[in-house]
C-alpha positions in Angstrom: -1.3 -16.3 -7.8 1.5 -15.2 -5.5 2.3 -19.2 -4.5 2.4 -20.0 -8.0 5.2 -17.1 -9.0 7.3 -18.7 -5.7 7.2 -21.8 -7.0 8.7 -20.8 -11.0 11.1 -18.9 -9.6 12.3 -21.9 -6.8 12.1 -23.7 -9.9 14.6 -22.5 -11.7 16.9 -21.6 -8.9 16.7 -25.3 -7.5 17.6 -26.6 -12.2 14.0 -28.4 -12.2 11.8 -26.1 -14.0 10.2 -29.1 -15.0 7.9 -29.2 -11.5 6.5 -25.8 -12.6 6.0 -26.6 -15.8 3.9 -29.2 -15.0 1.7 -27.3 -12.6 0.9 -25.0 -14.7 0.1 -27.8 -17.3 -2.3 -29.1 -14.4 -3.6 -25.7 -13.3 -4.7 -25.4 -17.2 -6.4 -28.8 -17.2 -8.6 -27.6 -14.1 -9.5 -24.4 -16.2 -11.9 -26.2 -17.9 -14.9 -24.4 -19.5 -17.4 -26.8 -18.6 -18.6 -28.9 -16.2 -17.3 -32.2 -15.4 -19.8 -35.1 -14.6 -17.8 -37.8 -13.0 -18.7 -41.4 -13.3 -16.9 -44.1 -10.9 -17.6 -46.8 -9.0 -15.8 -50.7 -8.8 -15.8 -52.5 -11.9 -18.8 -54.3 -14.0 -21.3 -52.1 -11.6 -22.5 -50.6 -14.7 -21.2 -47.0 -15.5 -21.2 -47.6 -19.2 -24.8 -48.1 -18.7 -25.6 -45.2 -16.5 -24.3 -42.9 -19.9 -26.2 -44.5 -22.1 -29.5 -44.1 -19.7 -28.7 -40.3 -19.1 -27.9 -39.4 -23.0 -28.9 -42.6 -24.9 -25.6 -43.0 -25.9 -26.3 -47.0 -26.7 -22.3 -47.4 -26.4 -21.9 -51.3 -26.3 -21.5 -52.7 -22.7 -19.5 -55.5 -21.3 -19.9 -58.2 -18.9 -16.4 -57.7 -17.6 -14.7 -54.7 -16.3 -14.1 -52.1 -19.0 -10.5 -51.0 -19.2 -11.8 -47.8 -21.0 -12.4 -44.5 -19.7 -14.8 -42.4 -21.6 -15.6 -38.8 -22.2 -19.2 -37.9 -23.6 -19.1 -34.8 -25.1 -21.9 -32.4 -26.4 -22.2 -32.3 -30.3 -25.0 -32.0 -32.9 -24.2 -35.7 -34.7 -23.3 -38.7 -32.5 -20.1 -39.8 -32.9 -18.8 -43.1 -31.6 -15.0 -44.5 -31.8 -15.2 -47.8 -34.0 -13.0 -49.2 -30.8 -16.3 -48.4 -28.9 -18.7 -50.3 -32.0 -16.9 -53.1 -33.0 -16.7 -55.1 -29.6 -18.1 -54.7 -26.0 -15.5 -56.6 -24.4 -13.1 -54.0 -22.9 -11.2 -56.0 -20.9 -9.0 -57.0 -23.5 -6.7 -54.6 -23.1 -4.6 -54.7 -19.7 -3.8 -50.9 -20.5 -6.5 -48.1 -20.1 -7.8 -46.4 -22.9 -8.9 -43.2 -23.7 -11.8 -43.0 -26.0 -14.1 -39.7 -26.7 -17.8 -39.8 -27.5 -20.0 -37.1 -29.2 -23.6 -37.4 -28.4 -26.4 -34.3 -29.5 -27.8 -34.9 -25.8 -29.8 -31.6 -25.0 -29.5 -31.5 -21.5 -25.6 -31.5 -21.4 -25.7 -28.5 -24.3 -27.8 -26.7 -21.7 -26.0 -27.1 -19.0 -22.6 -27.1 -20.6 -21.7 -30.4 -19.1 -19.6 -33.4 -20.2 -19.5 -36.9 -18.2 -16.3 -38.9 -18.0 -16.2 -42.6 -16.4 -13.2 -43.3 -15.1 -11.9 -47.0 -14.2 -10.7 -47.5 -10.8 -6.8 -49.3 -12.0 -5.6 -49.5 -8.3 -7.2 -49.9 -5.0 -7.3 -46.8 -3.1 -6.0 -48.4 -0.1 -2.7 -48.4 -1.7 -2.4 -45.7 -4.1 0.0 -42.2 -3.5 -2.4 -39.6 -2.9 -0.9 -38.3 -6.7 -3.1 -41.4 -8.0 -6.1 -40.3 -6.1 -5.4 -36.6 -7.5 -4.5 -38.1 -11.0 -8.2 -39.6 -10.5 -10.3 -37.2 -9.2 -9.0 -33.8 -10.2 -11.7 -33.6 -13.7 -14.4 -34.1 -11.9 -16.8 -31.1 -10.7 -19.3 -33.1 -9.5 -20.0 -37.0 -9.3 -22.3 -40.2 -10.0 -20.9 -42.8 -7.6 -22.6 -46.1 -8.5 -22.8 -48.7 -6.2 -23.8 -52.7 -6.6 -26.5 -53.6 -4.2 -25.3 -56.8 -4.0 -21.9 -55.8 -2.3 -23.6 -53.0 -0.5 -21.0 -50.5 1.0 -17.3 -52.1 0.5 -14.3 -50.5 1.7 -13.0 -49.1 -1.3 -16.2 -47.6 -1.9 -16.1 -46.1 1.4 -12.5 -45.1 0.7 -13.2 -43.5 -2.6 -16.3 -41.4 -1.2 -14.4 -40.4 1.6 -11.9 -38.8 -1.1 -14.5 -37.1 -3.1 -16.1 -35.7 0.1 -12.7 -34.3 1.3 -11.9 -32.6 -2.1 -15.4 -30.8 -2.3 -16.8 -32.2 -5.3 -20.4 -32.8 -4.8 -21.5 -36.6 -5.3 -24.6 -38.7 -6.0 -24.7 -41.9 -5.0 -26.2 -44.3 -7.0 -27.3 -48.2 -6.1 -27.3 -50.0 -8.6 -28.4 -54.0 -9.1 -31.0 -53.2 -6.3 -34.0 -54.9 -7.7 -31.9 -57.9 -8.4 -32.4 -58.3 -4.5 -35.1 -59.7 -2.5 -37.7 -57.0 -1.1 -36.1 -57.6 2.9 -32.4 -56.7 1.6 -33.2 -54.3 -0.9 -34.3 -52.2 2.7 -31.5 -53.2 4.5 -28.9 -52.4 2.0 -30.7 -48.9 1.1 -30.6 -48.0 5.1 -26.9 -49.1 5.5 -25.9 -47.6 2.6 -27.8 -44.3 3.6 -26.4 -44.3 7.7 -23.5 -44.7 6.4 -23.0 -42.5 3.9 -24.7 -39.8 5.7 -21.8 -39.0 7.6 -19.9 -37.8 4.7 -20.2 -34.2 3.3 -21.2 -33.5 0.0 -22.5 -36.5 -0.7 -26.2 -37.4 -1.2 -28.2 -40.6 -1.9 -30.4 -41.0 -4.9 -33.5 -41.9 -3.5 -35.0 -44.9 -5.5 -38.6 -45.2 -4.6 -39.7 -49.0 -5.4 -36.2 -49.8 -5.7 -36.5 -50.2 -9.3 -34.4 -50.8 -11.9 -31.8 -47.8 -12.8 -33.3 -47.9 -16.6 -36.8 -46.6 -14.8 -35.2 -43.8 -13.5 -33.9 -41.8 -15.5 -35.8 -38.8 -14.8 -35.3 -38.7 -11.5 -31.7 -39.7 -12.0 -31.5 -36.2 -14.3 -33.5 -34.5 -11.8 -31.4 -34.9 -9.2 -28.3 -34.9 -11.2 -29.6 -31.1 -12.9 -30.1 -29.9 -9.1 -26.7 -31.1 -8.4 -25.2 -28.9 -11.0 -27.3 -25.8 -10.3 -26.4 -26.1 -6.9 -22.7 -26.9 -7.1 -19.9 -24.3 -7.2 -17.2 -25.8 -9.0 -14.4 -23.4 -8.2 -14.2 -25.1 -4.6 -13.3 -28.3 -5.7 -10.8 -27.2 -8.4 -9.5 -24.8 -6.0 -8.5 -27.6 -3.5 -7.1 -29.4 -6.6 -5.0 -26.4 -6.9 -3.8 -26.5 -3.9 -3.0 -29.9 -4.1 -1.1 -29.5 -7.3 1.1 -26.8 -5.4 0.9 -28.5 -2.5 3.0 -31.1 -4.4 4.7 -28.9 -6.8 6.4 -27.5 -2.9 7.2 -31.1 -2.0 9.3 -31.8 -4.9 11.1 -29.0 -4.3 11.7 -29.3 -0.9 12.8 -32.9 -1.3 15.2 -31.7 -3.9 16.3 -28.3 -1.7 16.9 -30.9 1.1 18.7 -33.0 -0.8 21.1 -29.7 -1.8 21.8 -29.2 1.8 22.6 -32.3 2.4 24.9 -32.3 -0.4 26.5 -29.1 0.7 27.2 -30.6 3.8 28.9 -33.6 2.9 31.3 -30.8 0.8 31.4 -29.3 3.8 33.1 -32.1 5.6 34.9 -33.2 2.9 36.7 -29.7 2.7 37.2 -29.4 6.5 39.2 -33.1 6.0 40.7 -31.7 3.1 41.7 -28.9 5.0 42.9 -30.8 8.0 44.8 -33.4 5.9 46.8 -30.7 3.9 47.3 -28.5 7.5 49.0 -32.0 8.7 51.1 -32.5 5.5 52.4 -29.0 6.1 52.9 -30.0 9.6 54.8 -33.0 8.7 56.6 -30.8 6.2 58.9 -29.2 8.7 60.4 -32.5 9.0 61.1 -32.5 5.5 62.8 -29.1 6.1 65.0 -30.5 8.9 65.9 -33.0 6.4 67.4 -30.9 3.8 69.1 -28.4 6.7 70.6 -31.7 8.5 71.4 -32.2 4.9 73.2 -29.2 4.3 75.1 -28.9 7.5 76.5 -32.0 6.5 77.5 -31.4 2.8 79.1 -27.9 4.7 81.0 -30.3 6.8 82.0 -31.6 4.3 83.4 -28.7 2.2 85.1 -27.4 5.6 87.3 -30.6 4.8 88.4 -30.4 1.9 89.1 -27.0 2.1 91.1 -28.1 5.4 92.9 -31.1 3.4 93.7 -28.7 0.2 94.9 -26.2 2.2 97.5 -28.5 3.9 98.5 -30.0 1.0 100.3 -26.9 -0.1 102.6 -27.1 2.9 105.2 -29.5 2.0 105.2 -27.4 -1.2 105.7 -24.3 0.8 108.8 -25.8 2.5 110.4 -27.6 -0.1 110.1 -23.8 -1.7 111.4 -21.6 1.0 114.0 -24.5 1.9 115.1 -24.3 -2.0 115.7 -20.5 -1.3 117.4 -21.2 2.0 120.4 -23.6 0.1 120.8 -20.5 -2.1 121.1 -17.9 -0.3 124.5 -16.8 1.3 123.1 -14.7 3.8 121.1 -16.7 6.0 120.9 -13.5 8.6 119.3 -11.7 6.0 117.5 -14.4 4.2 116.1 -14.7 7.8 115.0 -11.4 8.1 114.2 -9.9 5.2 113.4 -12.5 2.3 111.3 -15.2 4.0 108.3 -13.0 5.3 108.0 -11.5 1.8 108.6 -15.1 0.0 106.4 -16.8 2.8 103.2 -14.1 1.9 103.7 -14.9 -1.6 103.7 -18.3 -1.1 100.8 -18.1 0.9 99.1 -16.2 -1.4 99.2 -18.7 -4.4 97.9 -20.8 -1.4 94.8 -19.1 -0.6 93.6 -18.1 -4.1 93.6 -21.8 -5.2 91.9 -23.0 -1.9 89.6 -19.9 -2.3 88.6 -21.2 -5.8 88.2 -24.9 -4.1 85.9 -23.4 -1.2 84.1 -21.0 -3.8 83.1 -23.9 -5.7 82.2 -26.3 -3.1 79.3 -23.7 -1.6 78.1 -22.9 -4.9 77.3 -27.0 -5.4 75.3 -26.9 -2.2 73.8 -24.0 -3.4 73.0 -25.6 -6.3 71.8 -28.8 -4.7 69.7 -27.0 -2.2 67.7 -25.2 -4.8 67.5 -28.4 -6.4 65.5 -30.0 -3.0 63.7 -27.2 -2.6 62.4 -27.2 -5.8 61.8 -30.8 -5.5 60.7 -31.0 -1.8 59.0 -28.0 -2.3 58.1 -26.3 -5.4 59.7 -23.3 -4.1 63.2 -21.4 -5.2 65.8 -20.5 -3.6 66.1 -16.6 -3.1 69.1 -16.7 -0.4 71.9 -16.4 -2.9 71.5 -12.7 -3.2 72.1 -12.4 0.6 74.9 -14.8 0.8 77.9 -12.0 0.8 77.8 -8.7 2.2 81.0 -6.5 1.6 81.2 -3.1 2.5 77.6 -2.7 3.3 76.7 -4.0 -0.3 75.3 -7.3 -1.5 77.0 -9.6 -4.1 74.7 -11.7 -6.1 76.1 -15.2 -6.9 76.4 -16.3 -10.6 79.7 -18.3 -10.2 82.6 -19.3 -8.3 84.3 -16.2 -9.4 81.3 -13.8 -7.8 82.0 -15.7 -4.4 84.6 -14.0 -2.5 85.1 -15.5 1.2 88.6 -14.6 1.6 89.7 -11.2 0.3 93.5 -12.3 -0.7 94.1 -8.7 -2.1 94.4 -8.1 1.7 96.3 -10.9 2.7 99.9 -9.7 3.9 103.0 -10.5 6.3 103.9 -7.8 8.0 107.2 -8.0 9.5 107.4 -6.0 12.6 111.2 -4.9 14.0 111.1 -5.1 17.5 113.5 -7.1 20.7 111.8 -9.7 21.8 114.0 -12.4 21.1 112.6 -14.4 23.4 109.9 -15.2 20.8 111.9 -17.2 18.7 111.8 -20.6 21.0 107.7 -20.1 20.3 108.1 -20.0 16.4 105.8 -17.3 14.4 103.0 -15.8 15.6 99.9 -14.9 13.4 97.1 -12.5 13.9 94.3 -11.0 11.5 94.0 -7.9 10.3 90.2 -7.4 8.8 87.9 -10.3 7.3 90.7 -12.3 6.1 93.8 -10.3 6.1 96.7 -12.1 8.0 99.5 -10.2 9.7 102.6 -12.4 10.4 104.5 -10.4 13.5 107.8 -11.5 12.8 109.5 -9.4 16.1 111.6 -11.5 17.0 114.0 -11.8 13.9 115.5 -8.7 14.8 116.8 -10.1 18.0 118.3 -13.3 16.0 121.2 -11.9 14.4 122.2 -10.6 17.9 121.7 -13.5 19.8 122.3 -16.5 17.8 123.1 -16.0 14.0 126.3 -13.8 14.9 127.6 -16.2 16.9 127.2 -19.0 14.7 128.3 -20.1 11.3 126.5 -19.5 8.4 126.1 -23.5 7.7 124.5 -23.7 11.1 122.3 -20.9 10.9 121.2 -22.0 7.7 120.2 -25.8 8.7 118.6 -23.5 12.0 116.3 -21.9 9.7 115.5 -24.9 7.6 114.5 -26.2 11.1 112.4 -23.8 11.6 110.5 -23.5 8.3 107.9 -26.2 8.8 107.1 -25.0 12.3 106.2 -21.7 10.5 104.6 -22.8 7.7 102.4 -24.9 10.0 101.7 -22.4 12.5 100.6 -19.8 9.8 98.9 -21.8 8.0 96.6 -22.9 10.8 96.3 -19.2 11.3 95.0 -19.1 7.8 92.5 -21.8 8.4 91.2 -20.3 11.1 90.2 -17.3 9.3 88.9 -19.5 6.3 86.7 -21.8 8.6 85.6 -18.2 10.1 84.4 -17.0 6.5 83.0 -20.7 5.6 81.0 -21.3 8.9 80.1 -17.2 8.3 78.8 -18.1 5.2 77.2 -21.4 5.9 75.4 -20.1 9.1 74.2 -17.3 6.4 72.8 -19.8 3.9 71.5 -21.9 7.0 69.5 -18.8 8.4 68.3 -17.9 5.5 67.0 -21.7 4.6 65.5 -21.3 8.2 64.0 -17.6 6.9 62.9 -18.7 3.7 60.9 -22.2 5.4 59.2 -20.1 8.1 58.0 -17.5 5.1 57.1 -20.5 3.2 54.9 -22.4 5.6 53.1 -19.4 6.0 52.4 -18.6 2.5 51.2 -22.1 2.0 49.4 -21.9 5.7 47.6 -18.5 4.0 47.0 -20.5 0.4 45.4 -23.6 1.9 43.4 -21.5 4.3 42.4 -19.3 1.2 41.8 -22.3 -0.7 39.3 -23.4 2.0 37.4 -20.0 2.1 37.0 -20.4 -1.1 36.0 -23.9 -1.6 33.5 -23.3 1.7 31.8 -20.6 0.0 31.2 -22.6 -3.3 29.5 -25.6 -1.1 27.8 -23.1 0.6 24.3 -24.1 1.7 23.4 -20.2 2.3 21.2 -20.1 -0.7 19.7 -23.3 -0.5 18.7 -22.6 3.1 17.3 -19.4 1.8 15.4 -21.6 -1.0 13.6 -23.8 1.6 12.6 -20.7 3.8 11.0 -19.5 0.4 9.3 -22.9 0.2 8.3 -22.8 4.0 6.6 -19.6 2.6 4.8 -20.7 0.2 3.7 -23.5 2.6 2.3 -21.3 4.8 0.2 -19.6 2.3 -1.2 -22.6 0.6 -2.1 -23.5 4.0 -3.7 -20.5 4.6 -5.8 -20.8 1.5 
């Protein structure tokens, strides 16, 4: 059937192949090859003895309920279980058993029939409609005996109600009647027949003279043989069917339900996910304003001591170029000629050894910011290879050596010849030449030997000079600085922008990872499929519906 494929296939999409395999294990019992006479009714009304009237069984019978259900089969030698023989009280066990008989009874050979008395174990008021199923599904057609001295109860009505509604045929039996008086052996035939009338496939047996059930065996068989002729068993076991699928679908709705409901609570559970990592990026930047404030600091920092280094190489200068100044004889000259030249190398010794200071003070907070980053971040630096640019080329930073913020091959004094004496009273004026080439305009020493150092004595001149010295040492070395803190805030603001580069790039990698990671994790909690799966069921619904 085209239901029945659905439903294997939903199956094993929704992992519980288990609810098809037991339909089909329940389709397979309805496939019976013969025809199933039902026997029920409440307990002690005497079922056990409505077999042994229609087959002459002579199974022993009880005076209590029977917690056995029996199955009388067709065979050429009677067979009887020795549970069956050996006591007739069958209430002993609170479980129900299942016990087969074999009796050579000709009319159930010719009709290919079995009977089957079933206990009722719960009331029908309360059972699932899978216990009413589980009781009436091997039936074909029914014997439903009823004691005349309860008449019509509820769970009789209950229970014919059922068999009506499934299609199987039934016969109503009354039993007890004659143990009645003549007046309510009338009445209770009546109510039981008004009342009962109402329900579809279900007929009375009529018991004229109200006699006892023994008496009537032939026109028990009678009636029962008509039933049988009459019946069409596929109509009941097709609504049995049906019901088997009908539940088969349930269980897999309830469990496709349950799947998209599951999905959905992923569902939120990744769009929190999602929100709480989106706000930990967020918070992030602050992280990043950390480590720049950080940095700007620790830069700060290395701007002083390159300062403090750099001025402690003044008195050194002086105490040199004063040295020189005691030994020279010519002071005009020494004036002149010798101190710009003695002054530049001086100066030079200067700035290579601050150069290596400042060179190795970046490359520690170099080193310390790809340490946080790392940390802070799980992300490497890659700034270093922009740090120094240099004739349209990039230097890549291994050491101290490779980081070159002053070029000292072009630092130089220049001294320019010229007349303007009146520069003297101002001291030395400094300019740059390039990144960090310094020109020392040195003008007005041409004017000196004119003005002043012809005029005076050599002592005089000479302790004029000395006077001088730390003026010019002072002034050109703030010159110097100048151009340093140039090249170090040039270099800082480079590392700084590219920081700033390198946290814009990586907030939107991690924006695009997270937001990947959610497209990802969305699609596997996905209810797509499942949705799909109950629109399969909703269509197999429809068609058992239909049937």
């Amino acid at each position: 059937m085209e239901h029945n494929e659905i439903i294997k296939q939903l199956s094993e999409k929704l992992s519980i192949p288990e609810v098809y395999d037991k339909l089909v294990e329940q389709l397979k019992r309805l496939d019976r090859p013969n025809t199933c006479i039902g026997l029920l009714g409440q307990g002690n009304t005497g079922k056990t003895s409505m077999i042994n009237i229609l087959t002459e069984a002579n199974i022993p019978v009880s005076l209590l309920p029977s917690q056995t259900n029996i199955r009388v089969d067709f065979g050429e030698i009677a067979i009887l279980p020795a549970t069956l023989m050996n006591t007739g009280d069958f209430s002993i066990s609170s479980e129900i058993r299942e016990e087969t008989v074999t009796i050579p009874c000709e009319w159930l050979g010719s009709h290919n029939a079995i009977i089957y008395e079933k206990q009722i174990i719960q009331s029908p008021e309360t059972a699932s409609v899978n216990d009413m199923i589980s009781l009436l599904a091997d039936f074909d057609i029914c014997i439903y005996i009823l004691d005349a001295q309860a008449a019509l109860t509820r769970t009789d009505a209950i229970l014919l109600e059922h068999l009506s509604n499934a299609g199987i045929p039934v016969l109503a039996v009354i039993g007890k009647i004659e143990l009645l008086t003549e007046t309510d052996r009338v009445d209770v035939d009546q109510f039981v027949r008004k009342n009962v009338s109402k329900l579809k496939n279900v007929t009375v047996f009529i018991n004229n003279g109200y006699r006892p059930l023994i008496e009537c065996k032939e026109d028990i068989l009678i009636a029962l043989k008509n039933l049988i002729v009459k019946s069409d068993v596929r109509e009941p076991r097709d609504i049995f069917a049906n019901l088997y699928a009908a539940n088969a679908v349930a269980q897999l709705y309830e469990k496709c339900e349950a799947m998209i409901a599951e999905c959905k609570t992923k569902q939120n559970e990744v769009e929190k996910l999602f929100a709480e990592k989106l706000q930990h990026l967020n918070n992030a930047s602050l992280s990043w304003l950390e480590v720049e404030t950080q940095l700007k600091e620790r830069n700060s920092e290395t701007n002083t001591k390159v300062r403090t280094c750099f001025l402690e190489k003044k008195d050194e200068i002086v105490r040199r170029l004063t040295h020189d100044a005691e030994l020279t004889a010519d002071v005009k000259t020494f004036w002149e000629k010798d101190i710009p030249f003695r002054l530049e190398e001086y100066m030079k010794n200067a700035v290579q050894s601050v150069n290596q200071v400042a060179n190795k003070e970046v490359l520690t907070n170099i080193n310390w910011l790809q340490s946080e980053l790392l940390k802070r971040f799980h992300c490497r630096l890659s700034i270093t290879s922009t740090l120094i640019r240099e004739g349209g080329k990039t230097h890549f930073i291994s050491s101290t050596d490779d980081l070159v913020l002053s070029d000292t091959g072009k630092l130089r004094i220049i001294t320019r010849i010229g007349a303007a004496a009146t520069v003297v009273t101002a001291g030395v004026m400094l300019a740059t030449s390039g990144i960090a080439g310094i020109v020392m305009a040195t003008s007005m020493l041409a004017g000196v030997g004119s003005e002043i150092f012809i005029h005076k004595k050599t002592n005089e001149s000479r302790e004029m000079v000395k006077q001088y010295l730390p003026t010019l040492v002072e002034r050109m070395q703030s010159k110097v600085l100048e151009d340093f803190s140039l090249r170090l805030t040039e270099a800082h603001s480079n590392i700084i922008s590219q920081l700033n580069l390198l946290q814009v790039e990586w907030s939107s990698d991690e924006r695009k990872r997270i937001e990947q990671e959610k497209s990802i994790a969305s699609f596997n909690c996905s209810a797509t499929k499942w949705v799909e799966c109950r629109d399969s069921i909703n269509q197999v619904a429809s068609l058992l519906i239909k049937h």
